[in-house]
mmCIF file of C-alpha atoms in Angstrom:
data_model
loop_
_atom_site.group_PDB
_atom_site.id
_atom_site.type_symbol
_atom_site.label_atom_id
_atom_site.label_comp_id
_atom_site.label_asym_id
_atom_site.label_seq_id
_atom_site.Cartn_x
_atom_site.Cartn_y
_atom_site.Cartn_z
ATOM 1 C CA MET T 1 107.989 -39.533 96.649
ATOM 2 C CA SER T 2 110.052 -36.344 96.780
ATOM 3 C CA ILE T 3 113.747 -36.361 97.661
ATOM 4 C CA THR T 4 115.279 -33.949 100.144
ATOM 5 C CA ARG T 5 119.033 -33.364 100.469
ATOM 6 C CA ARG T 6 121.216 -31.762 103.090
ATOM 7 C CA ARG T 7 124.893 -31.645 103.994
ATOM 8 C CA PHE T 8 126.804 -31.608 107.251
ATOM 9 C CA LEU T 9 130.394 -31.561 108.456
ATOM 10 C CA ALA T 10 131.922 -34.824 109.648
ATOM 11 C CA GLY T 11 133.105 -34.916 113.250
ATOM 12 C CA THR T 12 136.708 -34.213 114.136
ATOM 13 C CA ALA T 13 137.314 -37.839 115.121
ATOM 14 C CA ALA T 14 136.955 -38.909 111.514
ATOM 15 C CA LEU T 15 140.134 -37.269 110.248
ATOM 16 C CA PRO T 16 143.537 -36.371 111.764
ATOM 17 C CA LEU T 17 143.361 -32.730 110.591
ATOM 18 C CA ALA T 18 140.362 -30.615 111.543
ATOM 19 C CA GLY T 19 141.020 -28.400 108.534
ATOM 20 C CA ALA T 20 140.284 -31.356 106.263
ATOM 21 C CA LEU T 21 136.756 -31.974 107.585
ATOM 22 C CA PRO T 22 134.542 -33.226 104.768
ATOM 23 C CA ARG T 23 131.014 -32.100 104.055
ATOM 24 C CA LEU T 24 128.894 -35.211 103.733
ATOM 25 C CA ALA T 25 125.619 -35.520 101.845
ATOM 26 C CA ILE T 26 122.349 -37.013 103.044
ATOM 27 C CA ALA T 27 119.326 -37.663 100.840
ATOM 28 C CA GLU T 28 115.935 -38.771 102.113
ATOM 29 C CA MET T 29 112.701 -40.082 100.650
ATOM 30 C CA SER T 30 109.395 -41.243 102.114
ATOM 31 C CA ILE T 31 108.296 -44.711 100.998
ATOM 32 C CA GLY T 32 104.729 -45.139 102.107
ATOM 33 C CA ALA T 33 104.779 -44.788 105.879
ATOM 34 C CA ALA T 34 108.524 -45.515 106.036
ATOM 35 C CA THR T 35 111.643 -43.435 105.347
ATOM 36 C CA LEU T 36 114.717 -44.257 103.270
ATOM 37 C CA THR T 37 117.737 -42.104 104.110
ATOM 38 C CA THR T 38 121.251 -42.270 102.718
ATOM 39 C CA VAL T 39 124.060 -42.028 105.236
ATOM 40 C CA SER T 40 127.525 -41.143 104.005
ATOM 41 C CA ASP T 41 130.645 -43.117 104.786
ATOM 42 C CA GLY T 42 132.824 -40.491 103.056
ATOM 43 C CA THR T 43 134.504 -41.063 99.714
ATOM 44 C CA LEU T 44 136.987 -43.402 98.068
ATOM 45 C CA VAL T 45 140.072 -42.321 96.171
ATOM 46 C CA LEU T 46 140.674 -44.674 93.239
ATOM 47 C CA PRO T 47 142.902 -44.753 90.177
ATOM 48 C CA GLY T 48 140.827 -44.228 87.056
ATOM 49 C CA SER T 49 142.141 -47.509 85.716
ATOM 50 C CA PHE T 50 140.209 -49.344 88.439
ATOM 51 C CA ILE T 51 137.096 -48.774 86.326
ATOM 52 C CA PHE T 52 138.305 -47.550 82.931
ATOM 53 C CA GLU T 53 141.116 -50.026 82.124
ATOM 54 C CA PRO T 54 139.104 -52.430 79.900
ATOM 55 C CA MET T 55 137.127 -49.678 78.154
ATOM 56 C CA PRO T 56 137.794 -48.358 74.611
ATOM 57 C CA LYS T 57 139.790 -45.176 75.205
ATOM 58 C CA ASP T 58 138.590 -43.237 72.153
ATOM 59 C CA ALA T 59 134.927 -43.816 72.991
ATOM 60 C CA LEU T 60 135.564 -43.188 76.674
ATOM 61 C CA ALA T 61 137.127 -39.748 76.189
ATOM 62 C CA PRO T 62 133.916 -37.815 75.389
ATOM 63 C CA ILE T 63 132.157 -39.394 78.381
ATOM 64 C CA LEU T 64 134.957 -38.239 80.666
ATOM 65 C CA THR T 65 134.634 -34.754 79.210
ATOM 66 C CA GLU T 66 130.847 -34.739 79.587
ATOM 67 C CA PHE T 67 131.047 -35.570 83.278
ATOM 68 C CA GLY T 68 134.213 -33.592 84.042
ATOM 69 C CA LEU T 69 136.123 -36.698 85.077
ATOM 70 C CA SER T 70 139.819 -37.423 85.215
ATOM 71 C CA ALA T 71 141.062 -40.585 83.542
ATOM 72 C CA ASP T 72 143.601 -40.920 86.343
ATOM 73 C CA ARG T 73 141.714 -40.322 89.601
ATOM 74 C CA LEU T 74 138.166 -40.911 90.832
ATOM 75 C CA GLU T 75 136.600 -39.925 94.156
ATOM 76 C CA PRO T 76 133.216 -41.650 94.361
ATOM 77 C CA GLU T 77 130.891 -41.093 97.295
ATOM 78 C CA CYS T 78 129.973 -43.968 99.583
ATOM 79 C CA ASN T 79 126.243 -43.837 100.392
ATOM 80 C CA LEU T 80 124.628 -46.433 102.634
ATOM 81 C CA ALA T 81 120.857 -46.821 102.624
ATOM 82 C CA LEU T 82 119.052 -46.599 105.967
ATOM 83 C CA TYR T 83 115.423 -47.796 106.094
ATOM 84 C CA ARG T 84 113.157 -46.974 109.040
ATOM 85 C CA ASP T 85 109.579 -48.240 109.170
ATOM 86 C CA GLY T 86 108.790 -47.671 112.838
ATOM 87 C CA SER T 87 109.658 -51.238 113.809
ATOM 88 C CA ASN T 88 113.016 -51.880 112.139
ATOM 89 C CA THR T 89 116.029 -49.655 111.530
ATOM 90 C CA VAL T 90 117.802 -51.368 108.653
ATOM 91 C CA LEU T 91 121.240 -50.411 107.369
ATOM 92 C CA PHE T 92 122.295 -51.735 103.976
ATOM 93 C CA ASP T 93 126.028 -52.524 104.291
ATOM 94 C CA ALA T 94 128.429 -51.493 107.045
ATOM 95 C CA GLY T 95 130.853 -49.095 105.346
ATOM 96 C CA SER T 96 134.643 -49.157 105.336
ATOM 97 C CA GLY T 97 135.576 -48.699 108.962
ATOM 98 C CA PRO T 98 138.932 -47.115 109.856
ATOM 99 C CA ASP T 99 141.225 -49.561 108.035
ATOM 100 C CA PHE T 100 140.463 -49.139 104.334
ATOM 101 C CA MET T 101 140.976 -45.512 103.258
ATOM 102 C CA PRO T 102 141.416 -42.317 105.306
ATOM 103 C CA SER T 103 138.775 -40.578 103.189
ATOM 104 C CA ALA T 104 136.139 -43.139 104.175
ATOM 105 C CA GLY T 105 134.974 -44.753 107.409
ATOM 106 C CA MET T 106 132.747 -41.853 108.488
ATOM 107 C CA LEU T 107 129.528 -43.781 108.964
ATOM 108 C CA THR T 108 129.235 -43.193 112.709
ATOM 109 C CA ASP T 109 129.436 -39.419 112.110
ATOM 110 C CA SER T 110 126.602 -39.697 109.598
ATOM 111 C CA LEU T 111 124.487 -41.708 112.016
ATOM 112 C CA ASP T 112 125.226 -39.213 114.774
ATOM 113 C CA ALA T 113 124.005 -36.380 112.524
ATOM 114 C CA LEU T 114 120.671 -38.246 112.379
ATOM 115 C CA GLY T 115 120.589 -38.743 116.146
ATOM 116 C CA LEU T 116 121.428 -42.457 115.851
ATOM 117 C CA THR T 117 124.128 -44.711 117.268
ATOM 118 C CA PRO T 118 125.259 -48.120 115.942
ATOM 119 C CA ALA T 119 123.262 -49.714 118.765
ATOM 120 C CA ASP T 120 120.063 -48.320 117.231
ATOM 121 C CA ILE T 121 120.489 -50.434 114.088
ATOM 122 C CA THR T 122 118.272 -53.525 114.218
ATOM 123 C CA HIS T 123 119.493 -55.175 110.983
ATOM 124 C CA VAL T 124 122.552 -54.891 108.745
ATOM 125 C CA VAL T 125 121.771 -56.297 105.292
ATOM 126 C CA PHE T 126 124.754 -56.713 102.953
ATOM 127 C CA THR T 127 124.744 -56.172 99.209
ATOM 128 C CA HIS T 128 128.209 -57.774 98.995
ATOM 129 C CA ALA T 129 131.455 -58.135 100.896
ATOM 130 C CA HIS T 130 133.921 -55.725 99.277
ATOM 131 C CA PRO T 131 135.927 -53.657 101.812
ATOM 132 C CA ASP T 132 133.885 -50.448 101.542
ATOM 133 C CA HIS T 133 130.741 -52.449 102.301
ATOM 134 C CA ILE T 134 131.805 -54.824 105.082
ATOM 135 C CA TRP T 135 135.052 -53.685 106.730
ATOM 136 C CA GLY T 136 133.058 -51.295 108.931
ATOM 137 C CA LEU T 137 131.377 -54.279 110.560
ATOM 138 C CA LEU T 138 134.005 -54.363 113.352
ATOM 139 C CA ASP T 139 134.770 -51.702 115.959
ATOM 140 C CA ASP T 140 138.204 -50.739 117.286
ATOM 141 C CA PHE T 141 138.202 -53.836 119.500
ATOM 142 C CA ASP T 142 137.383 -56.228 116.638
ATOM 143 C CA GLU T 143 133.873 -56.705 117.982
ATOM 144 C CA PRO T 144 130.751 -56.230 115.834
ATOM 145 C CA LEU T 145 130.043 -52.485 115.759
ATOM 146 C CA PHE T 146 126.299 -52.985 115.378
ATOM 147 C CA SER T 147 126.001 -54.917 118.604
ATOM 148 C CA GLU T 148 122.200 -55.117 118.677
ATOM 149 C CA ALA T 149 121.726 -55.904 114.982
ATOM 150 C CA THR T 150 120.925 -59.068 113.095
ATOM 151 C CA HIS T 151 123.392 -59.403 110.195
ATOM 152 C CA MET T 152 122.086 -60.752 106.888
ATOM 153 C CA MET T 153 123.871 -61.778 103.670
ATOM 154 C CA GLY T 154 123.001 -63.624 100.496
ATOM 155 C CA ARG T 155 123.976 -67.278 100.646
ATOM 156 C CA THR T 156 125.933 -67.202 97.363
ATOM 157 C CA GLU T 157 127.980 -64.204 98.502
ATOM 158 C CA TRP T 158 128.662 -65.717 101.902
ATOM 159 C CA ASP T 159 129.782 -69.034 100.432
ATOM 160 C CA TYR T 160 132.102 -67.300 97.966
ATOM 161 C CA TRP T 161 134.042 -65.311 100.561
ATOM 162 C CA TRP T 162 133.938 -68.137 103.109
ATOM 163 C CA ASN T 163 135.570 -70.530 100.634
ATOM 164 C CA PRO T 164 139.290 -70.880 101.596
ATOM 165 C CA GLU T 165 140.224 -71.023 97.894
ATOM 166 C CA THR T 166 138.839 -67.557 97.146
ATOM 167 C CA VAL T 167 141.940 -65.764 98.433
ATOM 168 C CA ASN T 168 144.071 -67.805 96.016
ATOM 169 C CA GLU T 169 141.761 -67.442 93.024
ATOM 170 C CA ILE T 170 140.643 -63.827 93.256
ATOM 171 C CA GLY T 171 143.944 -62.369 92.030
ATOM 172 C CA GLU T 172 146.745 -60.548 93.811
ATOM 173 C CA ALA T 173 145.108 -57.116 93.568
ATOM 174 C CA ARG T 174 142.031 -58.305 95.483
ATOM 175 C CA ALA T 175 143.590 -60.858 97.829
ATOM 176 C CA ALA T 176 143.358 -58.424 100.743
ATOM 177 C CA PHE T 177 139.642 -58.077 100.016
ATOM 178 C CA ALA T 178 139.199 -61.793 100.601
ATOM 179 C CA VAL T 179 141.241 -61.846 103.793
ATOM 180 C CA GLY T 180 139.402 -58.848 105.207
ATOM 181 C CA ALA T 181 135.975 -60.172 104.311
ATOM 182 C CA LYS T 182 136.649 -63.576 105.862
ATOM 183 C CA ARG T 183 137.897 -62.045 109.125
ATOM 184 C CA ARG T 184 134.771 -59.969 109.517
ATOM 185 C CA MET T 185 132.445 -62.771 108.523
ATOM 186 C CA GLU T 186 134.036 -64.988 111.171
ATOM 187 C CA ALA T 187 133.000 -62.401 113.767
ATOM 188 C CA ILE T 188 129.310 -62.854 112.884
ATOM 189 C CA GLU T 189 129.389 -66.540 111.893
ATOM 190 C CA ASP T 190 127.095 -67.623 114.732
ATOM 191 C CA GLN T 191 124.638 -64.746 114.321
ATOM 192 C CA VAL T 192 124.330 -64.230 110.559
ATOM 193 C CA GLU T 193 121.131 -65.054 108.681
ATOM 194 C CA LEU T 194 121.547 -66.155 105.062
ATOM 195 C CA PHE T 195 119.005 -65.641 102.312
ATOM 196 C CA ASP T 196 118.527 -66.355 98.621
ATOM 197 C CA ALA T 197 117.444 -64.250 95.649
ATOM 198 C CA GLY T 198 113.703 -63.624 95.735
ATOM 199 C CA ASP T 199 113.429 -63.987 99.500
ATOM 200 C CA GLU T 200 111.649 -61.346 101.544
ATOM 201 C CA VAL T 201 114.490 -60.799 103.983
ATOM 202 C CA LEU T 202 112.420 -58.450 106.151
ATOM 203 C CA PRO T 203 108.868 -57.111 105.828
ATOM 204 C CA GLY T 204 108.824 -54.990 102.682
ATOM 205 C CA ILE T 205 112.413 -55.829 101.674
ATOM 206 C CA ALA T 206 113.020 -58.411 98.928
ATOM 207 C CA ALA T 207 116.389 -59.647 97.670
ATOM 208 C CA VAL T 208 117.042 -59.169 93.935
ATOM 209 C CA ALA T 209 119.903 -61.130 92.330
ATOM 210 C CA SER T 210 122.385 -58.727 90.719
ATOM 211 C CA PHE T 211 125.432 -60.930 90.337
ATOM 212 C CA GLY T 212 128.616 -59.901 88.533
ATOM 213 C CA HIS T 213 130.221 -57.134 90.554
ATOM 214 C CA THR T 214 130.783 -59.987 92.982
ATOM 215 C CA PRO T 215 129.558 -63.565 92.517
ATOM 216 C CA GLY T 216 126.639 -63.115 94.919
ATOM 217 C CA HIS T 217 125.916 -59.387 94.822
ATOM 218 C CA MET T 218 122.337 -58.556 95.849
ATOM 219 C CA SER T 219 120.136 -55.546 95.272
ATOM 220 C CA PHE T 220 116.981 -54.970 97.306
ATOM 221 C CA GLU T 221 113.479 -53.867 96.407
ATOM 222 C CA VAL T 222 112.107 -51.839 99.286
ATOM 223 C CA ARG T 223 108.332 -51.502 99.218
ATOM 224 C CA ASN T 224 105.899 -49.847 101.603
ATOM 225 C CA GLY T 225 102.305 -49.323 100.575
ATOM 226 C CA SER T 226 102.222 -48.434 96.882
ATOM 227 C CA ASP T 227 105.739 -46.935 96.919
ATOM 228 C CA SER T 228 108.942 -48.789 96.070
ATOM 229 C CA LEU T 229 112.630 -48.146 95.608
ATOM 230 C CA LEU T 230 115.597 -50.277 94.522
ATOM 231 C CA VAL T 231 118.817 -50.328 96.537
ATOM 232 C CA VAL T 232 121.343 -51.310 93.841
ATOM 233 C CA GLY T 233 124.597 -51.358 95.809
ATOM 234 C CA ASP T 234 127.439 -51.560 93.280
ATOM 235 C CA ALA T 235 125.439 -53.304 90.555
ATOM 236 C CA ILE T 236 125.180 -49.827 88.980
ATOM 237 C CA GLY T 237 128.486 -48.553 90.242
ATOM 238 C CA ASN T 238 128.740 -44.979 88.952
ATOM 239 C CA HIS T 239 126.709 -42.196 87.317
ATOM 240 C CA HIS T 240 128.784 -41.924 84.140
ATOM 241 C CA VAL T 241 129.947 -44.932 82.104
ATOM 242 C CA ALA T 242 127.620 -47.384 83.866
ATOM 243 C CA PHE T 243 124.705 -45.256 82.629
ATOM 244 C CA ARG T 244 126.020 -44.148 79.242
ATOM 245 C CA LYS T 245 127.542 -47.524 78.311
ATOM 246 C CA PRO T 246 126.084 -50.184 80.614
ATOM 247 C CA GLU T 247 127.247 -52.905 78.203
ATOM 248 C CA TRP T 248 130.908 -51.999 78.654
ATOM 249 C CA ALA T 249 133.114 -54.148 80.863
ATOM 250 C CA SER T 250 134.231 -52.346 84.014
ATOM 251 C CA GLY T 251 137.477 -53.065 85.804
ATOM 252 C CA SER T 252 135.648 -52.792 89.121
ATOM 253 C CA ASP T 253 133.537 -55.893 88.440
ATOM 254 C CA GLN T 254 134.810 -59.373 89.265
ATOM 255 C CA ASP T 255 132.788 -60.923 86.426
ATOM 256 C CA ALA T 256 132.564 -58.086 83.923
ATOM 257 C CA GLU T 257 130.377 -59.910 81.392
ATOM 258 C CA MET T 258 127.817 -60.957 83.982
ATOM 259 C CA ALA T 259 127.838 -57.491 85.584
ATOM 260 C CA ALA T 260 127.080 -55.853 82.227
ATOM 261 C CA ALA T 261 124.156 -58.216 81.664
ATOM 262 C CA THR T 262 122.904 -57.421 85.170
ATOM 263 C CA ARG T 263 123.012 -53.675 84.503
ATOM 264 C CA LYS T 264 120.897 -54.155 81.387
ATOM 265 C CA VAL T 265 118.257 -56.111 83.329
ATOM 266 C CA LEU T 266 118.203 -53.565 86.150
ATOM 267 C CA PHE T 267 117.940 -50.571 83.828
ATOM 268 C CA ASP T 268 115.107 -52.234 81.910
ATOM 269 C CA ARG T 269 113.190 -52.849 85.123
ATOM 270 C CA ILE T 270 113.921 -49.483 86.726
ATOM 271 C CA THR T 271 112.821 -47.480 83.696
ATOM 272 C CA ALA T 272 109.771 -49.660 82.988
ATOM 273 C CA GLU T 273 108.559 -49.359 86.585
ATOM 274 C CA GLN T 274 109.807 -45.780 87.047
ATOM 275 C CA MET T 275 111.393 -46.899 90.277
ATOM 276 C CA PRO T 276 113.752 -44.596 92.232
ATOM 277 C CA ILE T 277 117.157 -46.012 93.101
ATOM 278 C CA VAL T 278 119.860 -45.675 95.715
ATOM 279 C CA GLY T 279 123.371 -46.429 94.479
ATOM 280 C CA PHE T 280 126.282 -46.810 96.854
ATOM 281 C CA HIS T 281 128.646 -44.752 94.650
ATOM 282 C CA LEU T 282 126.156 -42.428 92.974
ATOM 283 C CA PRO T 283 126.599 -38.686 93.648
ATOM 284 C CA ASP T 284 125.048 -36.204 96.065
ATOM 285 C CA GLY T 285 123.659 -38.771 98.461
ATOM 286 C CA GLY T 286 123.200 -41.499 95.855
ATOM 287 C CA MET T 287 119.433 -41.186 95.455
ATOM 288 C CA GLY T 288 117.587 -40.417 92.218
ATOM 289 C CA ARG T 289 115.810 -41.739 89.162
ATOM 290 C CA VAL T 290 116.858 -43.257 85.845
ATOM 291 C CA GLU T 291 115.762 -42.027 82.439
ATOM 292 C CA ALA T 292 116.499 -43.429 79.000
ATOM 293 C CA ALA T 293 118.828 -41.132 77.033
ATOM 294 C CA GLU T 294 119.941 -40.872 73.432
ATOM 295 C CA GLU T 295 123.027 -42.737 74.534
ATOM 296 C CA GLY T 296 122.256 -45.241 77.278
ATOM 297 C CA TYR T 297 120.653 -43.749 80.360
ATOM 298 C CA ARG T 298 120.986 -40.756 82.653
ATOM 299 C CA PHE T 299 120.878 -40.434 86.427
ATOM 300 C CA VAL T 300 118.314 -37.784 87.367
ATOM 301 C CA GLN T 301 118.496 -36.125 90.762
ATOM 302 C CA GLU T 302 115.685 -34.242 92.426
ATOM 303 C CA GLY T 303 115.398 -32.061 95.476
#
């Protein structure tokens, strides 16, 4: 299963200034007779504290140096997985849409670069309902963008964001996340299909519980023939501290202790089975492999 990578310029509609056009990355891998492609939604711009705040600063410093990171500003990629098996065209998550950050919301440009439109998507399967994963569900008219698609979400995740108390309990910094998620979920309430951990949500796609980043976060094992790959969403949320120190609490996770335990389980499985992964915020298209390292793990890119 070799990985190929290419880059393209986003369309002029994505940004107000043509001079600021981003170059977006695509990675692709064959899985049996099917294809898994990453489609970029652009990047986020985050304060370093969003992830690093609870981490020990002295131990963090050499990791920042190793990866050339700023403690103050992060710009992670947003890479959605697109699975095509000849029958279904499955998009994992829906991106940010136009209302979250100006550096993101470029999914339709990425699809266009592949010769696809939102109407070509047969299923949208959500890892979780944070803004950069679900706010792109609606178009400019507040109608579902993927008009021909079946929308699918884990039952635990759906129930969490649907609960009217979530907006009051999630904390002021994330209250807008809850409001935005609920509004978009209301738009698909009558069409959504819910599933549980362990379910085969579609042929060759099984839901894997990876709770912690959000209460019902799901990863997905994609299998075709003898080949398999794990779509990890934000359960492994970056290529630096999440790999080097998976046991550390991250400020990006809603339940930091559970998320750390989840990372350990995922890394154990991925390395034991030598399974490629796609991570939503991993670099250069988000696709690669995991190897054990002297300190934690390392993200290995090919192609």
